């Protein structure tokens, strides 16, 4: 299967760029090991390898904001995947934003400025 | 400046996702150290850190296919940037393709299948 053709790094990971399948908005980047790639393909739901926790989790398993996978494309080095997804619940970011990319560089480059509003309250969803 | 707010990994790098500023097509991912981020911002042309060579290079310095930077957005972890670019010359990939992401996973998942045609012949451009 295609996951045998990928080139995993010294930690056994490839980089995943998760993109809205309709608008092209980049929702997040995350890391996948071979098993996460396989699970993502077989279930058609995003699974990622959490480096900080050392295990695979399904995106949205707590919040319900799963991602339905529509397409997967490897790059020329075969160490990265663009994964086109449909974001259930509207928000991909654990901080409540639609996308994890919400801090835009200001016009003069002096700072990062939040450019959107959160869609949910992380405290209510994750209880933190 | 904003590059002081980024979280560089143990190799001093952040991940860059380079995206067509109009269509949202992901052209490539690449790595940037602090100096590459600064040069990219200041010149408004993509500069990346080539891990295999250990130095910074301007994207397109050989082929002429530079990228004009329109916007930069950091993610919530501040260890990744979406960089929206205008691709001069049409092709971002050193193999001649518009995007480095040209190998689509086949419908049955058995293989990666090239889904586009190269726009230039790498041998003629790079002399390899």
JSON list of C-alpha atoms in Angstrom, two decimals:
[
{"chain": "A", "resi": 1, "resn": "UNK", "atom": "CA", "xyz": [0.00, 0.00, 0.00]},
{"chain": "A", "resi": 2, "resn": "UNK", "atom": "CA", "xyz": [1.08, 3.63, -0.50]},
{"chain": "A", "resi": 3, "resn": "UNK", "atom": "CA", "xyz": [2.30, 4.07, 3.07]},
{"chain": "A", "resi": 4, "resn": "UNK", "atom": "CA", "xyz": [5.15, 1.70, 2.25]},
{"chain": "A", "resi": 5, "resn": "UNK", "atom": "CA", "xyz": [6.33, 4.20, -0.39]},
{"chain": "A", "resi": 6, "resn": "UNK", "atom": "CA", "xyz": [6.67, 7.12, 2.08]},
{"chain": "A", "resi": 7, "resn": "UNK", "atom": "CA", "xyz": [9.98, 8.18, 3.56]},
{"chain": "A", "resi": 8, "resn": "UNK", "atom": "CA", "xyz": [9.67, 8.43, 7.31]},
{"chain": "A", "resi": 9, "resn": "UNK", "atom": "CA", "xyz": [12.23, 10.50, 9.21]},
{"chain": "A", "resi": 10, "resn": "UNK", "atom": "CA", "xyz": [14.53, 9.26, 11.97]},
{"chain": "A", "resi": 11, "resn": "UNK", "atom": "CA", "xyz": [11.55, 9.37, 14.36]},
{"chain": "A", "resi": 12, "resn": "UNK", "atom": "CA", "xyz": [9.39, 7.38, 11.94]},
{"chain": "A", "resi": 13, "resn": "UNK", "atom": "CA", "xyz": [7.23, 10.37, 10.96]},
{"chain": "A", "resi": 14, "resn": "UNK", "atom": "CA", "xyz": [6.02, 12.23, 7.90]},
{"chain": "A", "resi": 15, "resn": "UNK", "atom": "CA", "xyz": [4.64, 15.77, 7.97]},
{"chain": "A", "resi": 16, "resn": "UNK", "atom": "CA", "xyz": [0.93, 16.19, 7.25]},
{"chain": "A", "resi": 17, "resn": "UNK", "atom": "CA", "xyz": [-0.56, 19.45, 5.92]},
{"chain": "A", "resi": 18, "resn": "UNK", "atom": "CA", "xyz": [-4.30, 19.37, 6.55]},
{"chain": "A", "resi": 19, "resn": "UNK", "atom": "CA", "xyz": [-6.21, 21.54, 4.12]},
{"chain": "A", "resi": 20, "resn": "UNK", "atom": "CA", "xyz": [-9.91, 22.32, 3.72]},
{"chain": "A", "resi": 21, "resn": "UNK", "atom": "CA", "xyz": [-10.96, 20.24, 0.71]},
{"chain": "A", "resi": 22, "resn": "UNK", "atom": "CA", "xyz": [-13.14, 23.03, -0.67]},
{"chain": "A", "resi": 23, "resn": "UNK", "atom": "CA", "xyz": [-11.46, 26.36, 0.18]},
{"chain": "A", "resi": 24, "resn": "UNK", "atom": "CA", "xyz": [-7.81, 25.25, 0.39]},
{"chain": "A", "resi": 25, "resn": "UNK", "atom": "CA", "xyz": [-7.42, 26.87, 3.82]},
{"chain": "A", "resi": 26, "resn": "UNK", "atom": "CA", "xyz": [-4.60, 25.21, 5.75]},
{"chain": "A", "resi": 27, "resn": "UNK", "atom": "CA", "xyz": [-6.15, 24.01, 9.01]},
{"chain": "A", "resi": 28, "resn": "UNK", "atom": "CA", "xyz": [-3.08, 22.62, 10.76]},
{"chain": "A", "resi": 29, "resn": "UNK", "atom": "CA", "xyz": [0.11, 20.73, 10.32]},
{"chain": "A", "resi": 30, "resn": "UNK", "atom": "CA", "xyz": [0.72, 17.58, 12.27]},
{"chain": "A", "resi": 31, "resn": "UNK", "atom": "CA", "xyz": [2.89, 14.48, 12.25]},
{"chain": "A", "resi": 32, "resn": "UNK", "atom": "CA", "xyz": [1.96, 10.96, 11.26]},
{"chain": "A", "resi": 33, "resn": "UNK", "atom": "CA", "xyz": [3.79, 7.70, 11.72]},
{"chain": "A", "resi": 34, "resn": "UNK", "atom": "CA", "xyz": [3.13, 4.74, 9.46]},
{"chain": "A", "resi": 35, "resn": "UNK", "atom": "CA", "xyz": [0.26, 3.49, 11.59]},
{"chain": "A", "resi": 36, "resn": "UNK", "atom": "CA", "xyz": [-1.38, 6.95, 11.66]},
{"chain": "A", "resi": 37, "resn": "UNK", "atom": "CA", "xyz": [-1.16, 7.18, 7.87]},
{"chain": "A", "resi": 38, "resn": "UNK", "atom": "CA", "xyz": [-2.73, 3.74, 7.56]},
{"chain": "A", "resi": 39, "resn": "UNK", "atom": "CA", "xyz": [-5.53, 4.51, 10.06]},
{"chain": "A", "resi": 40, "resn": "UNK", "atom": "CA", "xyz": [-6.24, 7.85, 8.38]},
{"chain": "A", "resi": 41, "resn": "UNK", "atom": "CA", "xyz": [-6.59, 6.13, 5.03]},
{"chain": "A", "resi": 42, "resn": "UNK", "atom": "CA", "xyz": [-8.62, 3.17, 6.24]},
{"chain": "A", "resi": 43, "resn": "UNK", "atom": "CA", "xyz": [-11.08, 5.09, 8.43]},
{"chain": "A", "resi": 44, "resn": "UNK", "atom": "CA", "xyz": [-11.09, 8.25, 6.25]},
{"chain": "A", "resi": 45, "resn": "UNK", "atom": "CA", "xyz": [-10.70, 10.19, 9.50]},
{"chain": "A", "resi": 46, "resn": "UNK", "atom": "CA", "xyz": [-7.56, 12.11, 10.44]},
{"chain": "A", "resi": 47, "resn": "UNK", "atom": "CA", "xyz": [-5.29, 10.26, 12.87]},
{"chain": "A", "resi": 48, "resn": "UNK", "atom": "CA", "xyz": [-2.05, 11.89, 13.99]},
{"chain": "A", "resi": 49, "resn": "UNK", "atom": "CA", "xyz": [0.93, 10.92, 16.08]},
{"chain": "A", "resi": 50, "resn": "UNK", "atom": "CA", "xyz": [1.24, 13.18, 19.09]},
{"chain": "A", "resi": 51, "resn": "UNK", "atom": "CA", "xyz": [4.95, 13.55, 19.70]},
{"chain": "A", "resi": 52, "resn": "UNK", "atom": "CA", "xyz": [4.40, 14.99, 23.16]},
{"chain": "A", "resi": 53, "resn": "UNK", "atom": "CA", "xyz": [2.33, 12.00, 24.23]},
{"chain": "A", "resi": 54, "resn": "UNK", "atom": "CA", "xyz": [3.95, 9.27, 22.18]},
{"chain": "A", "resi": 55, "resn": "UNK", "atom": "CA", "xyz": [0.77, 7.80, 20.80]},
{"chain": "A", "resi": 56, "resn": "UNK", "atom": "CA", "xyz": [-1.73, 8.06, 17.96]},
{"chain": "A", "resi": 57, "resn": "UNK", "atom": "CA", "xyz": [-4.98, 9.90, 18.42]},
{"chain": "A", "resi": 58, "resn": "UNK", "atom": "CA", "xyz": [-7.94, 10.53, 16.19]},
{"chain": "A", "resi": 59, "resn": "UNK", "atom": "CA", "xyz": [-8.35, 14.24, 15.54]},
{"chain": "A", "resi": 60, "resn": "UNK", "atom": "CA", "xyz": [-11.54, 15.34, 17.30]},
{"chain": "A", "resi": 61, "resn": "UNK", "atom": "CA", "xyz": [-11.86, 12.30, 19.55]},
{"chain": "A", "resi": 62, "resn": "UNK", "atom": "CA", "xyz": [-12.52, 14.61, 22.52]},
{"chain": "A", "resi": 63, "resn": "UNK", "atom": "CA", "xyz": [-14.12, 17.65, 20.88]},
{"chain": "A", "resi": 64, "resn": "UNK", "atom": "CA", "xyz": [-16.08, 15.76, 18.25]},
{"chain": "A", "resi": 65, "resn": "UNK", "atom": "CA", "xyz": [-14.44, 17.93, 15.59]},
{"chain": "A", "resi": 66, "resn": "UNK", "atom": "CA", "xyz": [-13.24, 15.06, 13.44]},
{"chain": "A", "resi": 67, "resn": "UNK", "atom": "CA", "xyz": [-11.90, 15.54, 9.94]},
{"chain": "A", "resi": 68, "resn": "UNK", "atom": "CA", "xyz": [-13.29, 13.51, 7.03]},
{"chain": "A", "resi": 69, "resn": "UNK", "atom": "CA", "xyz": [-10.52, 12.73, 4.56]},
{"chain": "A", "resi": 70, "resn": "UNK", "atom": "CA", "xyz": [-11.21, 13.36, 0.87]},
{"chain": "A", "resi": 71, "resn": "UNK", "atom": "CA", "xyz": [-7.79, 13.13, -0.76]},
{"chain": "A", "resi": 72, "resn": "UNK", "atom": "CA", "xyz": [-4.12, 12.49, 0.08]},
{"chain": "A", "resi": 73, "resn": "UNK", "atom": "CA", "xyz": [-1.18, 13.70, -2.02]},
{"chain": "A", "resi": 74, "resn": "UNK", "atom": "CA", "xyz": [2.52, 13.02, -1.35]},
{"chain": "A", "resi": 75, "resn": "UNK", "atom": "CA", "xyz": [5.31, 15.42, -2.25]},
{"chain": "A", "resi": 76, "resn": "UNK", "atom": "CA", "xyz": [8.33, 14.69, -4.41]},
{"chain": "A", "resi": 77, "resn": "UNK", "atom": "CA", "xyz": [10.46, 13.75, -1.39]},
{"chain": "A", "resi": 78, "resn": "UNK", "atom": "CA", "xyz": [7.65, 11.48, -0.16]},
{"chain": "A", "resi": 79, "resn": "UNK", "atom": "CA", "xyz": [8.18, 12.74, 3.38]},
{"chain": "A", "resi": 80, "resn": "UNK", "atom": "CA", "xyz": [5.10, 15.00, 3.45]},
{"chain": "A", "resi": 81, "resn": "UNK", "atom": "CA", "xyz": [1.40, 14.62, 2.69]},
{"chain": "A", "resi": 82, "resn": "UNK", "atom": "CA", "xyz": [-1.25, 17.14, 1.81]},
{"chain": "A", "resi": 83, "resn": "UNK", "atom": "CA", "xyz": [-4.46, 15.75, 3.27]},
{"chain": "A", "resi": 84, "resn": "UNK", "atom": "CA", "xyz": [-7.66, 17.40, 2.04]},
{"chain": "A", "resi": 85, "resn": "UNK", "atom": "CA", "xyz": [-10.32, 17.24, 4.71]},
{"chain": "A", "resi": 86, "resn": "UNK", "atom": "CA", "xyz": [-13.83, 18.24, 5.60]},
{"chain": "A", "resi": 87, "resn": "UNK", "atom": "CA", "xyz": [-13.80, 19.80, 9.08]},
{"chain": "A", "resi": 88, "resn": "UNK", "atom": "CA", "xyz": [-16.74, 18.63, 11.18]},
{"chain": "A", "resi": 89, "resn": "UNK", "atom": "CA", "xyz": [-17.85, 21.23, 13.76]},
{"chain": "A", "resi": 90, "resn": "UNK", "atom": "CA", "xyz": [-16.11, 24.08, 11.94]},
{"chain": "A", "resi": 91, "resn": "UNK", "atom": "CA", "xyz": [-12.98, 24.34, 14.08]},
{"chain": "A", "resi": 92, "resn": "UNK", "atom": "CA", "xyz": [-9.74, 22.36, 13.78]},
{"chain": "A", "resi": 93, "resn": "UNK", "atom": "CA", "xyz": [-7.70, 24.15, 16.44]},
{"chain": "A", "resi": 94, "resn": "UNK", "atom": "CA", "xyz": [-7.77, 23.05, 20.07]},
{"chain": "A", "resi": 95, "resn": "UNK", "atom": "CA", "xyz": [-7.84, 26.75, 20.98]},
{"chain": "A", "resi": 96, "resn": "UNK", "atom": "CA", "xyz": [-11.26, 27.05, 19.35]},
{"chain": "A", "resi": 97, "resn": "UNK", "atom": "CA", "xyz": [-10.26, 28.62, 16.05]},
{"chain": "A", "resi": 98, "resn": "UNK", "atom": "CA", "xyz": [-11.21, 27.30, 12.63]},
{"chain": "A", "resi": 99, "resn": "UNK", "atom": "CA", "xyz": [-7.55, 26.92, 11.69]},
{"chain": "A", "resi": 100, "resn": "UNK", "atom": "CA", "xyz": [-4.42, 26.66, 13.83]},
{"chain": "A", "resi": 101, "resn": "UNK", "atom": "CA", "xyz": [-2.99, 29.36, 11.57]},
{"chain": "A", "resi": 102, "resn": "UNK", "atom": "CA", "xyz": [-4.61, 32.44, 13.07]},
{"chain": "A", "resi": 103, "resn": "UNK", "atom": "CA", "xyz": [-1.64, 34.66, 14.03]},
{"chain": "A", "resi": 104, "resn": "UNK", "atom": "CA", "xyz": [-0.85, 36.83, 11.03]},
{"chain": "A", "resi": 105, "resn": "UNK", "atom": "CA", "xyz": [2.40, 38.74, 10.77]},
{"chain": "A", "resi": 106, "resn": "UNK", "atom": "CA", "xyz": [1.59, 42.44, 11.13]},
{"chain": "A", "resi": 107, "resn": "UNK", "atom": "CA", "xyz": [2.17, 44.80, 8.23]},
{"chain": "A", "resi": 108, "resn": "UNK", "atom": "CA", "xyz": [5.43, 46.12, 9.67]},
{"chain": "A", "resi": 109, "resn": "UNK", "atom": "CA", "xyz": [6.61, 42.65, 10.78]},
{"chain": "A", "resi": 110, "resn": "UNK", "atom": "CA", "xyz": [6.89, 43.70, 14.40]},
{"chain": "A", "resi": 111, "resn": "UNK", "atom": "CA", "xyz": [4.45, 41.14, 15.83]},
{"chain": "A", "resi": 112, "resn": "UNK", "atom": "CA", "xyz": [1.96, 38.34, 15.34]},
{"chain": "A", "resi": 113, "resn": "UNK", "atom": "CA", "xyz": [-1.66, 39.48, 15.42]},
{"chain": "A", "resi": 114, "resn": "UNK", "atom": "CA", "xyz": [-4.66, 37.22, 15.90]},
{"chain": "A", "resi": 115, "resn": "UNK", "atom": "CA", "xyz": [-6.82, 37.59, 12.83]},
{"chain": "A", "resi": 116, "resn": "UNK", "atom": "CA", "xyz": [-9.95, 35.60, 13.63]},
{"chain": "A", "resi": 117, "resn": "UNK", "atom": "CA", "xyz": [-12.36, 34.77, 16.43]},
{"chain": "A", "resi": 118, "resn": "UNK", "atom": "CA", "xyz": [-12.60, 31.42, 18.22]},
{"chain": "A", "resi": 119, "resn": "UNK", "atom": "CA", "xyz": [-15.65, 29.31, 17.33]},
{"chain": "A", "resi": 120, "resn": "UNK", "atom": "CA", "xyz": [-15.78, 27.52, 20.66]},
{"chain": "A", "resi": 121, "resn": "UNK", "atom": "CA", "xyz": [-14.50, 27.87, 24.22]},
{"chain": "A", "resi": 122, "resn": "UNK", "atom": "CA", "xyz": [-11.73, 25.32, 24.81]},
{"chain": "A", "resi": 123, "resn": "UNK", "atom": "CA", "xyz": [-12.45, 25.26, 28.56]},
{"chain": "A", "resi": 124, "resn": "UNK", "atom": "CA", "xyz": [-15.99, 24.05, 27.92]},
{"chain": "A", "resi": 125, "resn": "UNK", "atom": "CA", "xyz": [-14.89, 21.42, 25.39]},
{"chain": "A", "resi": 126, "resn": "UNK", "atom": "CA", "xyz": [-11.74, 20.08, 27.03]},
{"chain": "A", "resi": 127, "resn": "UNK", "atom": "CA", "xyz": [-12.52, 21.01, 30.62]},
{"chain": "A", "resi": 128, "resn": "UNK", "atom": "CA", "xyz": [-9.12, 22.61, 31.10]},
{"chain": "B", "resi": 1, "resn": "UNK", "atom": "CA", "xyz": [10.26, 41.47, 15.28]},
{"chain": "B", "resi": 2, "resn": "UNK", "atom": "CA", "xyz": [7.88, 38.53, 14.77]},
{"chain": "B", "resi": 3, "resn": "UNK", "atom": "CA", "xyz": [10.67, 36.00, 14.20]},
{"chain": "B", "resi": 4, "resn": "UNK", "atom": "CA", "xyz": [11.59, 36.39, 17.86]},
{"chain": "B", "resi": 5, "resn": "UNK", "atom": "CA", "xyz": [8.12, 35.07, 18.78]},
{"chain": "B", "resi": 6, "resn": "UNK", "atom": "CA", "xyz": [8.51, 31.80, 16.85]},
{"chain": "B", "resi": 7, "resn": "UNK", "atom": "CA", "xyz": [9.42, 28.52, 18.53]},
{"chain": "B", "resi": 8, "resn": "UNK", "atom": "CA", "xyz": [12.32, 26.94, 16.71]},
{"chain": "B", "resi": 9, "resn": "UNK", "atom": "CA", "xyz": [12.92, 23.21, 17.17]},
{"chain": "B", "resi": 10, "resn": "UNK", "atom": "CA", "xyz": [16.09, 21.58, 18.51]},
{"chain": "B", "resi": 11, "resn": "UNK", "atom": "CA", "xyz": [17.70, 22.19, 15.10]},
{"chain": "B", "resi": 12, "resn": "UNK", "atom": "CA", "xyz": [16.68, 25.84, 15.12]},
{"chain": "B", "resi": 13, "resn": "UNK", "atom": "CA", "xyz": [13.98, 25.39, 12.48]},
{"chain": "B", "resi": 14, "resn": "UNK", "atom": "CA", "xyz": [10.29, 26.09, 11.88]},
{"chain": "B", "resi": 15, "resn": "UNK", "atom": "CA", "xyz": [8.19, 24.37, 9.22]},
{"chain": "B", "resi": 16, "resn": "UNK", "atom": "CA", "xyz": [7.03, 26.49, 6.28]},
{"chain": "B", "resi": 17, "resn": "UNK", "atom": "CA", "xyz": [3.95, 25.62, 4.20]},
{"chain": "B", "resi": 18, "resn": "UNK", "atom": "CA", "xyz": [4.16, 27.54, 0.93]},
{"chain": "B", "resi": 19, "resn": "UNK", "atom": "CA", "xyz": [0.77, 28.14, -0.60]},
{"chain": "B", "resi": 20, "resn": "UNK", "atom": "CA", "xyz": [-0.34, 29.89, -3.80]},
{"chain": "B", "resi": 21, "resn": "UNK", "atom": "CA", "xyz": [-1.72, 33.22, -2.59]},
{"chain": "B", "resi": 22, "resn": "UNK", "atom": "CA", "xyz": [-4.64, 33.10, -5.02]},
{"chain": "B", "resi": 23, "resn": "UNK", "atom": "CA", "xyz": [-5.68, 29.44, -5.40]},
{"chain": "B", "resi": 24, "resn": "UNK", "atom": "CA", "xyz": [-4.55, 28.06, -2.03]},
{"chain": "B", "resi": 25, "resn": "UNK", "atom": "CA", "xyz": [-2.63, 25.23, -3.76]},
{"chain": "B", "resi": 26, "resn": "UNK", "atom": "CA", "xyz": [0.15, 23.96, -1.49]},
{"chain": "B", "resi": 27, "resn": "UNK", "atom": "CA", "xyz": [3.36, 24.29, -3.53]},
{"chain": "B", "resi": 28, "resn": "UNK", "atom": "CA", "xyz": [5.87, 22.78, -1.11]},
{"chain": "B", "resi": 29, "resn": "UNK", "atom": "CA", "xyz": [6.88, 22.47, 2.49]},
{"chain": "B", "resi": 30, "resn": "UNK", "atom": "CA", "xyz": [10.33, 23.50, 3.56]},
{"chain": "B", "resi": 31, "resn": "UNK", "atom": "CA", "xyz": [12.27, 24.44, 6.68]},
{"chain": "B", "resi": 32, "resn": "UNK", "atom": "CA", "xyz": [13.39, 27.87, 7.80]},
{"chain": "B", "resi": 33, "resn": "UNK", "atom": "CA", "xyz": [15.80, 28.91, 10.50]},
{"chain": "B", "resi": 34, "resn": "UNK", "atom": "CA", "xyz": [15.59, 32.33, 12.12]},
{"chain": "B", "resi": 35, "resn": "UNK", "atom": "CA", "xyz": [17.75, 33.95, 9.47]},
{"chain": "B", "resi": 36, "resn": "UNK", "atom": "CA", "xyz": [15.71, 32.43, 6.62]},
{"chain": "B", "resi": 37, "resn": "UNK", "atom": "CA", "xyz": [12.50, 33.76, 8.19]},
{"chain": "B", "resi": 38, "resn": "UNK", "atom": "CA", "xyz": [14.06, 37.20, 8.49]},
{"chain": "B", "resi": 39, "resn": "UNK", "atom": "CA", "xyz": [15.39, 37.19, 4.90]},
{"chain": "B", "resi": 40, "resn": "UNK", "atom": "CA", "xyz": [12.06, 35.95, 3.55]},
{"chain": "B", "resi": 41, "resn": "UNK", "atom": "CA", "xyz": [10.28, 38.78, 5.31]},
{"chain": "B", "resi": 42, "resn": "UNK", "atom": "CA", "xyz": [12.76, 41.50, 4.45]},
{"chain": "B", "resi": 43, "resn": "UNK", "atom": "CA", "xyz": [13.22, 40.63, 0.76]},
{"chain": "B", "resi": 44, "resn": "UNK", "atom": "CA", "xyz": [9.64, 39.33, 0.25]},
{"chain": "B", "resi": 45, "resn": "UNK", "atom": "CA", "xyz": [11.22, 36.37, -1.52]},
{"chain": "B", "resi": 46, "resn": "UNK", "atom": "CA", "xyz": [11.19, 32.82, -0.16]},
{"chain": "B", "resi": 47, "resn": "UNK", "atom": "CA", "xyz": [14.44, 31.80, 1.55]},
{"chain": "B", "resi": 48, "resn": "UNK", "atom": "CA", "xyz": [14.73, 28.35, 3.05]},
{"chain": "B", "resi": 49, "resn": "UNK", "atom": "CA", "xyz": [17.26, 26.43, 5.08]},
{"chain": "B", "resi": 50, "resn": "UNK", "atom": "CA", "xyz": [18.46, 23.38, 3.19]},
{"chain": "B", "resi": 51, "resn": "UNK", "atom": "CA", "xyz": [19.07, 20.75, 5.84]},
{"chain": "B", "resi": 52, "resn": "UNK", "atom": "CA", "xyz": [21.03, 18.56, 3.44]},
{"chain": "B", "resi": 53, "resn": "UNK", "atom": "CA", "xyz": [23.42, 21.40, 2.58]},
{"chain": "B", "resi": 54, "resn": "UNK", "atom": "CA", "xyz": [23.45, 23.26, 5.89]},
{"chain": "B", "resi": 55, "resn": "UNK", "atom": "CA", "xyz": [22.87, 26.69, 4.45]},
{"chain": "B", "resi": 56, "resn": "UNK", "atom": "CA", "xyz": [20.18, 29.14, 3.40]},
{"chain": "B", "resi": 57, "resn": "UNK", "atom": "CA", "xyz": [19.19, 29.51, -0.20]},
{"chain": "B", "resi": 58, "resn": "UNK", "atom": "CA", "xyz": [16.75, 31.70, -2.02]},
{"chain": "B", "resi": 59, "resn": "UNK", "atom": "CA", "xyz": [14.05, 29.63, -3.68]},
{"chain": "B", "resi": 60, "resn": "UNK", "atom": "CA", "xyz": [14.58, 29.92, -7.45]},
{"chain": "B", "resi": 61, "resn": "UNK", "atom": "CA", "xyz": [18.13, 31.26, -7.29]},
{"chain": "B", "resi": 62, "resn": "UNK", "atom": "CA", "xyz": [19.17, 28.75, -9.98]},
{"chain": "B", "resi": 63, "resn": "UNK", "atom": "CA", "xyz": [15.94, 28.23, -11.93]},
{"chain": "B", "resi": 64, "resn": "UNK", "atom": "CA", "xyz": [14.69, 31.81, -11.70]},
{"chain": "B", "resi": 65, "resn": "UNK", "atom": "CA", "xyz": [11.44, 30.48, -10.26]},
{"chain": "B", "resi": 66, "resn": "UNK", "atom": "CA", "xyz": [11.42, 32.73, -7.22]},
{"chain": "B", "resi": 67, "resn": "UNK", "atom": "CA", "xyz": [8.42, 33.13, -4.96]},
{"chain": "B", "resi": 68, "resn": "UNK", "atom": "CA", "xyz": [7.07, 36.58, -4.09]},
{"chain": "B", "resi": 69, "resn": "UNK", "atom": "CA", "xyz": [5.75, 36.60, -0.54]},
{"chain": "B", "resi": 70, "resn": "UNK", "atom": "CA", "xyz": [2.32, 38.13, 0.07]},
{"chain": "B", "resi": 71, "resn": "UNK", "atom": "CA", "xyz": [1.45, 37.02, 3.59]},
{"chain": "B", "resi": 72, "resn": "UNK", "atom": "CA", "xyz": [2.82, 35.04, 6.53]},
{"chain": "B", "resi": 73, "resn": "UNK", "atom": "CA", "xyz": [0.70, 33.40, 9.23]},
{"chain": "B", "resi": 74, "resn": "UNK", "atom": "CA", "xyz": [1.96, 31.50, 12.29]},
{"chain": "B", "resi": 75, "resn": "UNK", "atom": "CA", "xyz": [0.14, 28.60, 13.89]},
{"chain": "B", "resi": 76, "resn": "UNK", "atom": "CA", "xyz": [-0.95, 28.30, 17.52]},
{"chain": "B", "resi": 77, "resn": "UNK", "atom": "CA", "xyz": [2.25, 26.46, 18.47]},
{"chain": "B", "resi": 78, "resn": "UNK", "atom": "CA", "xyz": [4.30, 29.11, 16.67]},
{"chain": "B", "resi": 79, "resn": "UNK", "atom": "CA", "xyz": [6.50, 26.43, 15.19]},
{"chain": "B", "resi": 80, "resn": "UNK", "atom": "CA", "xyz": [5.01, 26.57, 11.69]},
{"chain": "B", "resi": 81, "resn": "UNK", "atom": "CA", "xyz": [4.26, 29.27, 9.13]},
{"chain": "B", "resi": 82, "resn": "UNK", "atom": "CA", "xyz": [1.85, 29.39, 6.22]},
{"chain": "B", "resi": 83, "resn": "UNK", "atom": "CA", "xyz": [3.54, 31.58, 3.63]},
{"chain": "B", "resi": 84, "resn": "UNK", "atom": "CA", "xyz": [1.30, 32.77, 0.80]},
{"chain": "B", "resi": 85, "resn": "UNK", "atom": "CA", "xyz": [3.32, 33.26, -2.35]},
{"chain": "B", "resi": 86, "resn": "UNK", "atom": "CA", "xyz": [3.14, 34.17, -5.99]},
{"chain": "B", "resi": 87, "resn": "UNK", "atom": "CA", "xyz": [5.11, 31.59, -7.99]},
{"chain": "B", "resi": 88, "resn": "UNK", "atom": "CA", "xyz": [7.23, 33.19, -10.71]},
{"chain": "B", "resi": 89, "resn": "UNK", "atom": "CA", "xyz": [7.74, 30.88, -13.73]},
{"chain": "B", "resi": 90, "resn": "UNK", "atom": "CA", "xyz": [4.79, 28.68, -12.82]},
{"chain": "B", "resi": 91, "resn": "UNK", "atom": "CA", "xyz": [6.68, 25.81, -11.21]},
{"chain": "B", "resi": 92, "resn": "UNK", "atom": "CA", "xyz": [7.85, 25.46, -7.60]},
{"chain": "B", "resi": 93, "resn": "UNK", "atom": "CA", "xyz": [9.21, 21.92, -7.74]},
{"chain": "B", "resi": 94, "resn": "UNK", "atom": "CA", "xyz": [12.79, 21.18, -8.74]},
{"chain": "B", "resi": 95, "resn": "UNK", "atom": "CA", "xyz": [11.41, 18.22, -10.72]},
{"chain": "B", "resi": 96, "resn": "UNK", "atom": "CA", "xyz": [9.60, 20.67, -13.00]},
{"chain": "B", "resi": 97, "resn": "UNK", "atom": "CA", "xyz": [6.10, 20.38, -11.58]},
{"chain": "B", "resi": 98, "resn": "UNK", "atom": "CA", "xyz": [3.96, 23.31, -10.47]},
{"chain": "B", "resi": 99, "resn": "UNK", "atom": "CA", "xyz": [3.75, 21.90, -6.94]},
{"chain": "B", "resi": 100, "resn": "UNK", "atom": "CA", "xyz": [5.94, 19.40, -5.11]},
{"chain": "B", "resi": 101, "resn": "UNK", "atom": "CA", "xyz": [2.69, 17.64, -4.22]},
{"chain": "B", "resi": 102, "resn": "UNK", "atom": "CA", "xyz": [2.00, 15.75, -7.44]},
{"chain": "B", "resi": 103, "resn": "UNK", "atom": "CA", "xyz": [1.78, 12.12, -6.33]},
{"chain": "B", "resi": 104, "resn": "UNK", "atom": "CA", "xyz": [-1.82, 11.41, -5.43]},
{"chain": "B", "resi": 105, "resn": "UNK", "atom": "CA", "xyz": [-2.82, 8.31, -3.49]},
{"chain": "B", "resi": 106, "resn": "UNK", "atom": "CA", "xyz": [-4.71, 6.03, -5.87]},
{"chain": "B", "resi": 107, "resn": "UNK", "atom": "CA", "xyz": [-8.37, 5.29, -5.28]},
{"chain": "B", "resi": 108, "resn": "UNK", "atom": "CA", "xyz": [-7.65, 1.87, -3.76]},
{"chain": "B", "resi": 109, "resn": "UNK", "atom": "CA", "xyz": [-4.67, 3.16, -1.74]},
{"chain": "B", "resi": 110, "resn": "UNK", "atom": "CA", "xyz": [-2.29, 0.72, -3.36]},
{"chain": "B", "resi": 111, "resn": "UNK", "atom": "CA", "xyz": [0.11, 3.29, -4.82]},
{"chain": "B", "resi": 112, "resn": "UNK", "atom": "CA", "xyz": [1.08, 6.91, -5.46]},
{"chain": "B", "resi": 113, "resn": "UNK", "atom": "CA", "xyz": [0.17, 8.14, -8.94]},
{"chain": "B", "resi": 114, "resn": "UNK", "atom": "CA", "xyz": [1.58, 11.24, -10.61]},
{"chain": "B", "resi": 115, "resn": "UNK", "atom": "CA", "xyz": [-1.34, 13.51, -11.33]},
{"chain": "B", "resi": 116, "resn": "UNK", "atom": "CA", "xyz": [0.17, 16.35, -13.35]},
{"chain": "B", "resi": 117, "resn": "UNK", "atom": "CA", "xyz": [2.72, 17.11, -16.07]},
{"chain": "B", "resi": 118, "resn": "UNK", "atom": "CA", "xyz": [6.06, 18.84, -15.52]},
{"chain": "B", "resi": 119, "resn": "UNK", "atom": "CA", "xyz": [6.26, 22.44, -16.77]},
{"chain": "B", "resi": 120, "resn": "UNK", "atom": "CA", "xyz": [9.99, 22.35, -17.40]},
{"chain": "B", "resi": 121, "resn": "UNK", "atom": "CA", "xyz": [12.79, 19.85, -17.90]},
{"chain": "B", "resi": 122, "resn": "UNK", "atom": "CA", "xyz": [14.99, 19.81, -14.77]},
{"chain": "B", "resi": 123, "resn": "UNK", "atom": "CA", "xyz": [18.02, 18.66, -16.81]},
{"chain": "B", "resi": 124, "resn": "UNK", "atom": "CA", "xyz": [17.88, 21.80, -18.93]},
{"chain": "B", "resi": 125, "resn": "UNK", "atom": "CA", "xyz": [17.41, 24.10, -15.93]},
{"chain": "B", "resi": 126, "resn": "UNK", "atom": "CA", "xyz": [19.80, 22.55, -13.43]},
{"chain": "B", "resi": 127, "resn": "UNK", "atom": "CA", "xyz": [22.11, 20.81, -15.87]},
{"chain": "B", "resi": 128, "resn": "UNK", "atom": "CA", "xyz": [21.93, 17.51, -13.97]}
]
